[in-house]
Short mmCIF file of C-alpha atoms in Angstrom, two decimals:
data_model
loop_
_atom_site.label_atom_id
_atom_site.label_comp_id
_atom_site.label_asym_id
_atom_site.label_seq_id
_atom_site.Cartn_x
_atom_site.Cartn_y
_atom_site.Cartn_z
CA UNK A 3 11.76 -17.05 30.29
CA UNK A 4 10.64 -20.47 29.11
CA UNK A 5 7.43 -19.11 27.65
CA UNK A 6 9.30 -16.99 25.17
CA UNK A 7 9.55 -18.66 21.82
CA UNK A 8 11.39 -17.97 18.62
CA UNK A 9 13.78 -15.11 19.28
CA UNK A 10 17.51 -15.68 19.37
CA UNK A 11 20.19 -13.66 21.07
CA UNK A 12 22.67 -12.00 18.72
CA UNK A 13 26.23 -11.46 19.89
CA UNK A 14 28.35 -9.16 17.76
CA UNK A 15 32.08 -9.44 18.42
CA UNK A 16 34.71 -7.10 17.02
CA UNK A 17 32.77 -6.52 13.82
CA UNK A 18 34.39 -4.43 11.09
CA UNK A 19 32.86 -3.72 7.72
CA UNK A 20 34.22 -2.07 4.59
CA UNK A 21 33.08 -0.84 1.21
CA UNK A 22 36.27 -1.20 -0.78
CA UNK A 23 38.76 0.76 1.32
CA UNK A 24 36.14 2.78 3.17
CA UNK A 25 35.61 1.44 6.66
CA UNK A 26 31.92 1.67 7.56
CA UNK A 27 32.03 -0.10 10.93
CA UNK A 28 34.90 -0.17 13.39
CA UNK A 29 35.25 -2.77 16.10
CA UNK A 30 31.60 -3.09 17.07
CA UNK A 31 30.74 -5.21 20.10
CA UNK A 32 27.05 -5.51 20.87
CA UNK A 33 24.74 -7.96 22.57
CA UNK A 34 21.21 -7.97 21.19
CA UNK A 35 18.67 -9.48 23.56
CA UNK A 36 16.12 -12.01 22.37
CA UNK A 37 12.45 -11.01 22.29
CA UNK A 38 13.31 -7.37 22.75
CA UNK A 39 13.34 -4.45 20.37
CA UNK A 40 16.78 -2.98 19.87
CA UNK A 41 16.94 0.37 18.09
CA UNK A 42 20.04 1.53 16.23
CA UNK A 43 20.20 5.31 16.03
CA UNK A 44 22.71 7.81 14.73
CA UNK A 45 23.19 10.38 11.99
CA UNK A 46 23.28 9.51 8.28
CA UNK A 47 26.36 7.58 7.25
CA UNK A 48 27.14 6.33 10.76
CA UNK A 49 26.91 2.69 9.72
CA UNK A 50 23.44 1.84 11.06
CA UNK A 51 22.25 0.20 7.88
CA UNK A 52 25.60 -1.47 7.31
CA UNK A 53 25.36 -3.00 10.77
CA UNK A 54 22.00 -4.63 10.26
CA UNK A 55 22.96 -5.73 6.76
CA UNK A 56 25.86 -7.57 8.40
CA UNK A 57 23.38 -9.47 10.56
CA UNK A 58 21.84 -11.31 7.61
CA UNK A 59 24.95 -11.29 5.42
CA UNK A 60 23.33 -8.96 2.90
CA UNK A 61 26.25 -6.54 3.21
CA UNK A 62 28.48 -8.84 1.20
CA UNK A 63 26.31 -8.83 -1.96
CA UNK A 64 27.56 -5.32 -2.74
CA UNK A 65 30.68 -5.49 -4.92
CA UNK A 66 33.75 -4.59 -2.89
CA UNK A 67 32.09 -5.10 0.49
CA UNK A 68 33.99 -6.97 3.21
CA UNK A 69 33.41 -8.00 6.81
CA UNK A 70 35.62 -9.21 9.65
CA UNK A 71 34.69 -10.34 13.14
CA UNK A 72 31.97 -12.56 14.51
CA UNK A 73 28.20 -12.44 14.64
CA UNK A 74 26.70 -15.19 16.78
CA UNK A 75 23.09 -16.12 16.20
CA UNK A 76 22.39 -18.06 19.38
CA UNK A 77 25.68 -19.86 19.61
CA UNK A 78 26.43 -20.18 15.90
CA UNK A 79 28.81 -17.79 14.15
CA UNK A 80 27.06 -16.79 10.94
CA UNK A 81 30.41 -15.82 9.41
CA UNK A 82 31.98 -19.24 10.06
CA UNK A 83 33.43 -20.55 6.79
CA UNK A 84 31.06 -23.53 6.56
CA UNK A 85 27.94 -21.38 6.89
CA UNK A 86 25.85 -20.76 3.76
CA UNK A 87 24.71 -17.11 3.69
CA UNK A 88 21.42 -18.21 2.12
CA UNK A 89 20.67 -20.32 5.21
CA UNK A 90 21.45 -17.34 7.43
CA UNK A 91 18.95 -15.19 5.53
CA UNK A 92 16.26 -17.80 6.11
CA UNK A 93 16.76 -17.40 9.85
CA UNK A 94 17.03 -13.61 9.82
CA UNK A 95 14.21 -11.77 8.06
CA UNK A 96 14.50 -8.21 6.82
CA UNK A 97 12.19 -5.29 6.11
CA UNK A 98 13.54 -2.46 4.00
CA UNK A 99 13.27 1.30 4.00
CA UNK A 100 11.00 1.57 0.99
CA UNK A 101 8.22 -0.97 0.70
CA UNK A 102 9.43 -3.36 -1.99
CA UNK A 103 6.81 -5.98 -2.79
CA UNK A 104 7.62 -8.12 -5.82
CA UNK A 105 6.01 -6.17 -8.67
CA UNK A 106 4.83 -9.12 -10.74
CA UNK A 107 3.32 -11.05 -7.84
CA UNK A 108 -0.08 -11.01 -6.18
CA UNK A 109 -0.49 -10.32 -2.46
CA UNK A 110 -0.64 -14.06 -1.85
CA UNK A 111 2.42 -14.85 -3.96
CA UNK A 112 4.42 -12.09 -2.33
CA UNK A 113 3.93 -13.68 1.07
CA UNK A 114 4.40 -17.18 -0.32
CA UNK A 115 7.54 -16.26 -2.31
CA UNK A 116 10.03 -17.16 0.39
CA UNK A 117 8.59 -20.62 0.97
CA UNK A 118 7.60 -21.36 -2.61
CA UNK A 119 10.99 -20.53 -4.05
CA UNK A 120 12.94 -22.23 -1.26
CA UNK A 121 11.20 -25.47 -0.49
CA UNK A 122 8.56 -27.92 -1.58
CA UNK A 123 5.37 -27.46 0.38
CA UNK A 124 1.83 -28.51 -0.35
CA UNK A 125 -0.67 -25.89 -1.47
CA UNK A 126 -2.60 -26.23 1.77
CA UNK A 127 0.48 -25.73 3.85
CA UNK A 128 1.44 -22.62 1.87
CA UNK A 129 -2.08 -21.18 2.19
CA UNK A 130 -1.98 -21.75 5.95
CA UNK A 131 1.39 -20.03 6.33
CA UNK A 132 0.31 -17.11 4.14
CA UNK A 133 -2.83 -16.51 6.20
CA UNK A 134 -0.94 -16.83 9.47
CA UNK A 135 1.76 -14.41 8.31
CA UNK A 136 -0.76 -11.86 7.05
CA UNK A 137 -2.64 -12.06 10.37
CA UNK A 138 0.62 -11.61 12.27
CA UNK A 139 1.38 -8.56 10.15
CA UNK A 140 -2.11 -7.17 10.92
CA UNK A 141 -2.94 -7.09 7.22
CA UNK A 142 -5.24 -10.08 6.80
CA UNK A 143 -8.54 -8.25 7.30
CA UNK A 144 -7.58 -5.60 4.75
CA UNK A 145 -6.44 -7.96 2.00
CA UNK A 146 -8.30 -11.23 2.52
CA UNK A 147 -10.67 -10.37 -0.36
CA UNK A 148 -7.92 -9.32 -2.73
CA UNK A 149 -5.24 -11.92 -2.18
CA UNK A 150 -4.88 -12.38 -5.91
CA UNK A 151 -4.59 -8.71 -6.77
CA UNK A 152 -1.21 -7.13 -7.33
CA UNK A 153 0.81 -6.47 -4.21
CA UNK A 154 1.98 -3.22 -5.74
CA UNK A 155 -1.61 -1.92 -5.84
CA UNK A 156 -1.82 -1.66 -2.03
CA UNK A 157 -1.20 1.60 -0.16
CA UNK A 158 2.30 2.37 1.08
CA UNK A 159 1.56 1.33 4.65
CA UNK A 160 -0.14 -1.84 3.51
CA UNK A 161 2.78 -2.63 1.23
CA UNK A 162 5.16 -2.33 4.14
CA UNK A 163 3.04 -4.67 6.25
CA UNK A 164 2.96 -6.99 3.25
CA UNK A 165 6.75 -6.95 3.30
CA UNK A 166 6.67 -7.74 7.01
CA UNK A 167 4.29 -10.65 6.35
CA UNK A 168 6.60 -11.84 3.59
CA UNK A 169 9.52 -11.83 6.02
CA UNK A 170 7.46 -13.62 8.70
CA UNK A 171 6.40 -16.36 6.30
CA UNK A 172 9.86 -17.92 6.25
CA UNK A 173 9.58 -18.27 10.03
CA UNK A 174 12.77 -16.44 10.98
CA UNK A 175 14.15 -16.03 14.49
CA UNK A 176 15.22 -12.42 14.04
CA UNK A 177 13.61 -9.54 12.16
CA UNK A 178 15.72 -6.66 10.94
CA UNK A 179 14.02 -3.41 10.03
CA UNK A 180 15.90 -0.74 8.13
CA UNK A 181 13.99 2.50 8.71
CA UNK A 182 10.70 0.72 8.01
CA UNK A 183 8.53 3.82 8.47
CA UNK A 184 10.58 6.48 6.71
CA UNK A 185 8.38 6.33 3.59
CA UNK A 186 5.09 6.17 5.51
CA UNK A 187 2.59 8.67 6.87
CA UNK A 188 1.99 8.98 10.66
CA UNK A 189 -1.04 6.68 10.74
CA UNK A 190 0.74 3.92 8.84
CA UNK A 191 3.78 4.46 11.07
CA UNK A 192 1.65 4.01 14.17
CA UNK A 193 0.32 0.71 12.85
CA UNK A 194 3.82 -0.61 12.17
CA UNK A 195 4.98 0.47 15.62
CA UNK A 196 2.09 -1.36 17.28
CA UNK A 197 2.94 -4.36 15.17
CA UNK A 198 6.55 -4.28 16.33
CA UNK A 199 5.36 -4.49 19.93
CA UNK A 200 3.34 -7.60 19.13
CA UNK A 201 6.09 -9.22 17.10
CA UNK A 202 8.69 -9.02 19.83
CA UNK A 203 6.78 -11.73 21.69
CA UNK A 204 8.10 -14.17 19.12
CA UNK A 205 11.10 -12.59 17.49
CA UNK A 206 14.24 -10.67 18.23
CA UNK A 207 13.81 -7.29 16.56
CA UNK A 208 16.50 -4.88 15.45
CA UNK A 209 15.27 -1.60 14.02
CA UNK A 210 17.29 1.17 12.43
CA UNK A 211 15.61 4.53 12.70
CA UNK A 212 16.26 8.15 12.00
CA UNK A 213 13.37 9.14 14.16
CA UNK A 214 14.37 9.60 17.79
CA UNK A 215 10.78 9.65 19.05
CA UNK A 216 10.22 6.37 17.30
CA UNK A 217 13.28 4.82 18.89
CA UNK A 218 12.11 6.04 22.30
CA UNK A 219 8.60 4.69 21.71
CA UNK A 220 9.36 1.24 20.38
CA UNK A 221 12.72 0.12 21.69
CA UNK A 222 13.76 -1.68 24.85
CA UNK A 223 17.44 -1.22 24.11
CA UNK A 224 19.04 1.56 22.12
CA UNK A 225 22.47 1.74 20.51
CA UNK A 226 23.92 5.05 19.36
CA UNK A 227 26.42 5.00 16.51
CA UNK A 228 28.69 7.71 15.22
CA UNK A 229 31.09 7.39 12.28
CA UNK A 230 30.96 3.61 12.34
CA UNK A 231 31.58 3.24 16.04
CA UNK A 232 29.25 2.21 18.82
CA UNK A 233 29.21 5.20 21.18
CA UNK A 234 26.66 4.16 23.72
CA UNK A 235 24.40 1.22 24.35
CA UNK A 236 21.83 0.80 27.07
CA UNK A 237 18.20 0.64 28.08
CA UNK A 238 16.16 2.98 25.92
CA UNK A 239 14.88 4.81 28.98
CA UNK A 240 18.40 5.49 30.16
CA UNK A 241 19.73 6.54 26.72
CA UNK A 242 16.91 9.01 26.18
CA UNK A 243 16.69 10.42 29.70
CA UNK A 244 20.17 10.18 31.02
CA UNK A 245 22.81 9.50 28.37
CA UNK A 246 26.29 9.04 29.72
CA UNK A 247 28.14 10.21 26.62
CA UNK A 248 28.12 13.88 25.63
CA UNK A 249 27.84 13.00 21.92
CA UNK A 250 24.75 10.87 22.55
CA UNK A 251 23.18 13.71 24.47
CA UNK A 252 24.00 16.16 21.71
CA UNK A 253 22.43 13.89 19.12
CA UNK A 254 19.22 13.02 20.96
CA UNK A 255 18.61 16.63 21.87
CA UNK A 256 18.92 17.52 18.20
CA UNK A 257 22.10 19.51 18.25
CA UNK A 258 23.43 17.60 15.25
CA UNK A 259 22.34 14.89 12.91
CA UNK B 30 12.36 47.55 -22.92
CA UNK B 31 11.24 44.85 -20.56
CA UNK B 32 7.96 44.55 -22.39
CA UNK B 33 9.74 44.06 -25.68
CA UNK B 34 12.00 41.39 -24.24
CA UNK B 35 8.98 39.60 -22.90
CA UNK B 36 7.26 39.75 -26.27
CA UNK B 37 10.32 38.42 -28.05
CA UNK B 38 10.54 35.48 -25.62
CA UNK B 39 6.90 34.74 -26.18
CA UNK B 40 7.41 34.66 -29.93
CA UNK B 41 10.40 32.35 -29.60
CA UNK B 42 8.44 30.09 -27.28
CA UNK B 43 5.49 29.86 -29.64
CA UNK B 44 7.76 29.34 -32.64
CA UNK B 45 9.75 26.53 -31.07
CA UNK B 46 6.64 24.79 -29.73
CA UNK B 47 5.13 24.77 -33.15
CA UNK B 48 8.35 23.59 -34.76
CA UNK B 49 8.68 20.53 -32.55
CA UNK B 50 4.97 19.84 -32.84
CA UNK B 51 5.28 19.98 -36.62
CA UNK B 52 8.30 17.65 -36.59
CA UNK B 53 6.39 15.09 -34.54
CA UNK B 54 3.48 15.37 -36.93
CA UNK B 55 5.72 14.93 -39.97
CA UNK B 56 7.32 11.87 -38.44
CA UNK B 57 3.92 10.22 -37.94
CA UNK B 58 2.91 11.54 -41.34
CA UNK B 59 5.70 9.65 -43.08
CA UNK B 60 4.58 6.42 -41.43
CA UNK B 61 0.97 6.90 -42.48
CA UNK B 62 2.00 7.94 -45.97
CA UNK B 63 3.91 4.68 -46.43
CA UNK B 64 1.18 2.57 -44.85
CA UNK B 65 -1.51 4.32 -46.85
CA UNK B 66 0.33 4.04 -50.15
CA UNK B 67 1.06 0.36 -49.68
CA UNK B 68 -2.53 -0.24 -48.65
CA UNK B 69 -3.96 1.45 -51.71
CA UNK B 70 -1.51 -0.26 -54.07
CA UNK B 71 -1.69 -3.66 -52.42
CA UNK B 72 -5.29 -4.13 -51.47
CA UNK B 73 -6.47 -4.46 -55.08
CA UNK B 74 -4.34 -7.57 -55.70
CA UNK B 75 -5.29 -9.09 -52.38
CA UNK B 76 -7.78 -11.94 -52.52
CA UNK B 77 -8.29 -15.38 -51.06
CA UNK B 78 -6.05 -16.95 -53.74
CA UNK B 79 -3.19 -14.78 -52.62
CA UNK B 80 -3.11 -16.64 -49.30
CA UNK B 81 -3.81 -20.13 -50.64
CA UNK B 82 -2.24 -20.43 -54.10
CA UNK B 83 1.28 -20.94 -55.34
CA UNK B 84 2.72 -18.38 -57.77
CA UNK B 85 1.54 -18.98 -61.33
CA UNK B 86 4.05 -19.18 -64.21
CA UNK B 87 4.67 -16.03 -66.23
CA UNK B 88 1.76 -15.17 -68.45
CA UNK B 89 -0.86 -16.99 -66.40
CA UNK B 90 -3.14 -14.75 -64.41
CA UNK B 91 -3.86 -15.21 -60.69
CA UNK B 92 -1.85 -17.24 -58.26
CA UNK B 93 -0.68 -16.20 -54.81
CA UNK B 94 2.16 -16.18 -52.31
CA UNK B 95 1.01 -18.90 -49.94
CA UNK B 96 4.41 -20.58 -50.07
CA UNK B 97 6.20 -17.32 -49.30
CA UNK B 98 3.94 -16.56 -46.32
CA UNK B 99 4.49 -20.04 -44.90
CA UNK B 100 8.18 -19.80 -45.78
CA UNK B 101 8.59 -16.55 -43.88
CA UNK B 102 7.00 -18.12 -40.80
CA UNK B 103 9.28 -21.15 -41.06
CA UNK B 104 12.37 -18.97 -41.46
CA UNK B 105 11.39 -16.80 -38.51
CA UNK B 106 10.63 -19.91 -36.47
CA UNK B 107 14.07 -21.32 -37.25
CA UNK B 108 15.66 -17.97 -36.43
CA UNK B 109 13.80 -17.71 -33.10
CA UNK B 110 14.58 -21.30 -32.15
CA UNK B 111 18.18 -20.43 -31.46
CA UNK B 112 18.30 -16.63 -31.26
CA UNK B 113 15.73 -16.39 -28.43
CA UNK B 114 17.46 -18.72 -25.95
CA UNK B 115 20.91 -17.48 -26.95
CA UNK B 116 19.97 -13.80 -26.81
CA UNK B 117 17.98 -14.00 -23.58
CA UNK B 118 20.62 -16.05 -21.75
CA UNK B 119 23.45 -13.80 -22.98
CA UNK B 120 21.41 -10.76 -21.91
CA UNK B 121 20.91 -12.23 -18.44
CA UNK B 122 24.64 -12.87 -18.24
CA UNK B 123 25.46 -9.29 -19.22
CA UNK B 124 23.01 -7.78 -16.77
CA UNK B 125 23.73 -10.02 -13.77
CA UNK B 126 27.35 -11.10 -14.15
CA UNK B 127 28.68 -8.83 -16.88
CA UNK B 128 30.57 -6.32 -14.77
CA UNK B 129 33.92 -7.62 -15.98
CA UNK B 130 36.17 -7.75 -19.00
CA UNK B 131 34.20 -10.52 -20.68
CA UNK B 132 30.98 -8.58 -20.19
CA UNK B 133 32.44 -5.46 -21.75
CA UNK B 134 33.71 -7.48 -24.70
CA UNK B 135 30.40 -9.26 -25.27
CA UNK B 136 28.51 -5.96 -25.02
CA UNK B 137 30.82 -4.35 -27.56
CA UNK B 138 30.53 -7.33 -29.89
CA UNK B 139 26.74 -7.25 -29.66
CA UNK B 140 26.71 -3.56 -30.56
CA UNK B 141 28.99 -4.18 -33.53
CA UNK B 142 26.80 -7.06 -34.66
CA UNK B 143 23.72 -4.83 -34.49
CA UNK B 144 25.38 -2.39 -36.85
CA UNK B 145 26.59 -5.07 -39.26
CA UNK B 146 25.03 -4.65 -42.74
CA UNK B 147 22.65 -7.55 -43.21
CA UNK B 148 24.10 -8.46 -46.60
CA UNK B 149 27.39 -9.22 -44.85
CA UNK B 150 25.56 -11.70 -42.64
CA UNK B 151 24.19 -13.28 -45.82
CA UNK B 152 27.62 -13.66 -47.39
CA UNK B 153 29.00 -15.00 -44.14
CA UNK B 154 26.34 -17.71 -43.89
CA UNK B 155 26.76 -18.45 -47.59
CA UNK B 156 30.44 -19.25 -47.01
CA UNK B 157 29.91 -20.98 -43.70
CA UNK B 158 26.80 -23.07 -44.39
CA UNK B 159 25.57 -22.89 -47.98
CA UNK B 160 28.89 -23.86 -49.58
CA UNK B 161 29.66 -26.83 -47.28
CA UNK B 162 26.04 -28.04 -47.53
CA UNK B 163 26.28 -27.66 -51.31
CA UNK B 164 23.00 -25.84 -51.64
CA UNK B 165 20.71 -23.07 -50.51
CA UNK B 166 18.46 -24.04 -47.67
CA UNK B 167 15.83 -22.91 -45.17
CA UNK B 168 18.28 -23.69 -42.39
CA UNK B 169 20.87 -21.29 -43.80
CA UNK B 170 18.21 -18.58 -44.15
CA UNK B 171 16.97 -19.15 -40.62
CA UNK B 172 20.46 -18.90 -39.19
CA UNK B 173 21.14 -15.70 -41.12
CA UNK B 174 17.96 -14.10 -39.74
CA UNK B 175 18.76 -15.43 -36.25
CA UNK B 176 22.19 -13.78 -36.32
CA UNK B 177 20.50 -10.49 -37.11
CA UNK B 178 18.11 -10.96 -34.18
CA UNK B 179 20.56 -12.14 -31.51
CA UNK B 180 22.32 -8.86 -30.66
CA UNK B 181 19.05 -6.93 -30.44
CA UNK B 182 17.55 -9.52 -28.09
CA UNK B 183 20.73 -9.68 -26.01
CA UNK B 184 20.96 -5.95 -25.48
CA UNK B 185 17.26 -5.38 -24.74
CA UNK B 186 17.22 -8.28 -22.28
CA UNK B 187 20.24 -6.77 -20.54
CA UNK B 188 18.77 -3.27 -20.38
CA UNK B 189 15.36 -4.49 -19.20
CA UNK B 190 16.89 -6.66 -16.45
CA UNK B 191 19.13 -3.81 -15.35
CA UNK B 192 16.28 -1.39 -14.72
CA UNK B 193 14.69 -3.72 -12.17
CA UNK B 194 15.56 -1.93 -8.92
CA UNK B 195 18.21 -3.32 -6.60
CA UNK B 196 15.68 -3.20 -3.76
CA UNK B 197 13.66 -5.96 -5.46
CA UNK B 198 16.68 -8.22 -5.75
CA UNK B 199 17.66 -7.51 -2.14
CA UNK B 200 14.14 -8.31 -0.98
CA UNK B 201 14.41 -11.73 -2.61
CA UNK B 202 17.93 -12.44 -1.36
CA UNK B 203 16.92 -11.38 2.16
CA UNK B 204 14.24 -14.08 2.09
CA UNK B 205 16.94 -16.68 1.62
CA UNK B 206 16.11 -17.15 -2.03
CA UNK B 207 19.18 -18.24 -3.96
CA UNK B 208 20.65 -15.91 -6.52
CA UNK B 209 19.75 -18.00 -9.60
CA UNK B 210 16.20 -18.34 -8.28
CA UNK B 211 16.00 -14.60 -7.66
CA UNK B 212 17.10 -13.87 -11.22
CA UNK B 213 14.76 -16.47 -12.74
CA UNK B 214 11.64 -16.05 -10.61
CA UNK B 215 11.74 -12.43 -9.49
CA UNK B 216 13.87 -10.27 -11.80
CA UNK B 217 13.14 -11.96 -15.14
CA UNK B 218 9.33 -11.87 -14.79
CA UNK B 219 9.50 -8.19 -13.87
CA UNK B 220 11.62 -7.49 -16.94
CA UNK B 221 9.56 -9.70 -19.26
CA UNK B 222 7.26 -7.11 -20.86
CA UNK B 223 10.30 -5.10 -21.97
CA UNK B 224 12.12 -8.20 -23.18
CA UNK B 225 9.07 -9.28 -25.19
CA UNK B 226 8.89 -5.86 -26.81
CA UNK B 227 12.57 -6.22 -27.76
CA UNK B 228 11.94 -9.66 -29.21
CA UNK B 229 9.03 -8.33 -31.25
CA UNK B 230 11.24 -5.57 -32.65
CA UNK B 231 13.89 -8.12 -33.56
CA UNK B 232 11.33 -10.37 -35.26
CA UNK B 233 9.85 -7.41 -37.12
CA UNK B 234 13.26 -6.47 -38.40
CA UNK B 235 14.14 -10.02 -39.42
CA UNK B 236 10.77 -10.51 -41.12
CA UNK B 237 11.52 -7.69 -43.55
CA UNK B 238 15.14 -8.63 -44.29
CA UNK B 239 15.79 -9.50 -47.91
CA UNK B 240 19.54 -9.21 -48.39
CA UNK B 241 20.67 -12.03 -46.07
CA UNK B 242 18.13 -14.39 -47.66
CA UNK B 243 19.39 -13.82 -51.21
CA UNK B 244 22.33 -16.21 -50.82
CA UNK B 245 20.91 -18.42 -48.14
CA UNK B 246 17.21 -19.28 -48.49
CA UNK B 247 17.31 -18.24 -52.17
CA UNK B 248 13.56 -18.36 -52.67
CA UNK B 249 11.34 -20.99 -54.21
CA UNK B 250 8.31 -20.83 -56.47
CA UNK B 251 6.89 -23.99 -54.97
CA UNK B 252 6.23 -25.41 -51.53
CA UNK B 253 9.52 -26.14 -49.84
CA UNK B 254 10.48 -29.80 -49.77
CA UNK B 255 12.55 -29.90 -46.61
CA UNK B 256 14.57 -27.62 -44.37
CA UNK B 257 17.70 -28.44 -46.37
CA UNK B 258 16.06 -27.14 -49.55
CA UNK B 259 15.58 -23.57 -50.80
CA UNK B 260 12.53 -21.89 -49.35
CA UNK B 261 10.37 -18.93 -50.32
CA UNK B 262 10.06 -15.85 -48.13
CA UNK B 263 7.78 -12.83 -48.45
CA UNK B 264 10.52 -10.20 -48.83
CA UNK B 265 12.31 -12.32 -51.43
CA UNK B 266 9.11 -12.82 -53.39
CA UNK B 267 8.35 -9.11 -53.18
CA UNK B 268 11.85 -8.35 -54.43
CA UNK B 269 11.60 -10.78 -57.36
CA UNK B 270 8.15 -9.57 -58.37
CA UNK B 271 8.93 -5.89 -57.95
CA UNK B 272 11.94 -5.97 -60.32
CA UNK B 273 10.09 -8.08 -62.90
CA UNK B 274 8.73 -6.43 -66.06
CA UNK B 275 5.17 -7.76 -65.56
CA UNK B 276 2.33 -5.54 -64.45
CA UNK B 277 0.38 -8.22 -62.55
CA UNK B 278 3.55 -9.26 -60.69
CA UNK B 279 4.01 -5.65 -59.58
CA UNK B 280 0.51 -5.67 -58.16
CA UNK B 281 1.26 -8.89 -56.31
CA UNK B 282 4.48 -7.40 -54.93
CA UNK B 283 2.43 -4.57 -53.44
CA UNK B 284 0.01 -7.06 -51.97
CA UNK B 285 2.95 -9.00 -50.52
CA UNK B 286 4.30 -5.84 -48.91
CA UNK B 287 0.91 -5.15 -47.39
CA UNK B 288 0.65 -8.69 -46.00
CA UNK B 289 4.17 -8.45 -44.57
CA UNK B 290 3.35 -5.22 -42.76
CA UNK B 291 0.07 -6.54 -41.45
CA UNK B 292 1.73 -9.71 -40.16
CA UNK B 293 4.45 -7.80 -38.31
CA UNK B 294 1.98 -5.27 -36.97
CA UNK B 295 -0.50 -7.95 -35.96
CA UNK B 296 2.19 -9.91 -34.19
CA UNK B 297 3.33 -6.99 -32.07
CA UNK B 298 -0.21 -5.85 -31.29
CA UNK B 299 -1.08 -9.39 -30.24
CA UNK B 300 1.86 -9.68 -27.85
CA UNK B 301 1.17 -6.25 -26.42
CA UNK B 302 -2.38 -7.30 -25.80
CA UNK B 303 -1.44 -10.65 -24.28
CA UNK B 304 1.13 -9.22 -21.88
CA UNK B 305 -0.89 -6.14 -21.00
CA UNK B 306 -1.97 -5.67 -17.41
CA UNK B 307 -0.27 -8.79 -16.17
CA UNK B 308 2.77 -6.96 -14.89
CA UNK B 309 3.12 -4.17 -12.41
CA UNK B 310 6.05 -1.93 -11.84
CA UNK B 311 6.88 -0.28 -8.57
CA UNK B 312 5.84 3.28 -8.09
#
């Protein structure tokens, strides 16, 4: 496995999460493999989004939100008291449900935002990282002539790839995707899915999805959640062809959700 | 029966549509009536001297309001110098950190201050600054106008920052951008066009205020001789000239009103134009 670069293993131990008194996650234990795609599936309100927002400590920015338990990124607990959540977010990139490019920034500045606003880099260095990130996100050829146009003027699918490029630019080890295709048409979805396959070479990818076919297509590992609890976790092939839990089977065959 | 009901509804629909259309038209009509009247009355007394000359003594023809035009700019500049930073920073506080008791209090105070009659602000500054300084001054006038502007700027800044979607803030935080950086470099620029519009409204309102200047800036028939001295302002000059018994002063008051309106209008058109197309909102 020495040729694999970038991705880190994530170990989730006895993770609980609350919004005020409402418990959104209960005692979750999960091992997310590096350089693989792990899909989180389950019906609305089962805690999928909460789970991945716990992996970059974005959960806690909501007033009244709380977390207990451990999340190890490699061997470091990101909830250890001495850890700065801002540092965690620089190691764990995130792509959101609705494409959300910064409205006042150009394509270039959107991708550069993470590095420009975090650190001092030379213009050349920034330009290099921006181009590399846009190429990685399979967007370079479409935007190389309009780098200084508004990011918000791109199509929905392009905006989402712009958001992926923006996340890649900070050179994270993990990429979280919260239903990244739910606002996109089938062609744009296909492009993002192909991109995910390329990205797993270098990153650990966790994707939340409502779309079972998508989970089956893109993921190596699949975790099924129900009411804040992890019900079943295994190889995607096994989860979708031969689930061991009745509730998983009921969900993936569309009997509820 | 059904046919009749249908007809009746159609009549009501037509009637209401025309009523609201008429109301909108009347509203715009009032604006154009005022603008038109002031234009007709004012334009005849408007000439190059008006912008370059000091007021002439009673009985002498000619003269202008150059000192009042400059004075108004100085007063507004003084007012902006503290009300802009104060209002914008307070607005940022309210929008980003104001979900607590202090925030509620500040918000309430700002709303009360907006509704405060401007003459009260004048008396307040008179007691607080004019009396201790033993004299009317540009500074006192500037502060009075600034106090009128602050609550408007605070509340518009807050509202404009608040409508920037949470998803934009989360996107920035998820990139490991610190919260203060996110507010300053991502949220504030997105809210800027709205904030600038609010500032323009505040300036427009302050530019036309007369009451708070009566006991603060006082007015001056000459060039001002320092910020601690009385200073002329367009609305004050208009007021003085309008209540005078002299026909040529009346004409100049109309011209002053016209200049005041053009300045305010020009200022807001200019900022609109300068900030246009530079900002994009999410679909």
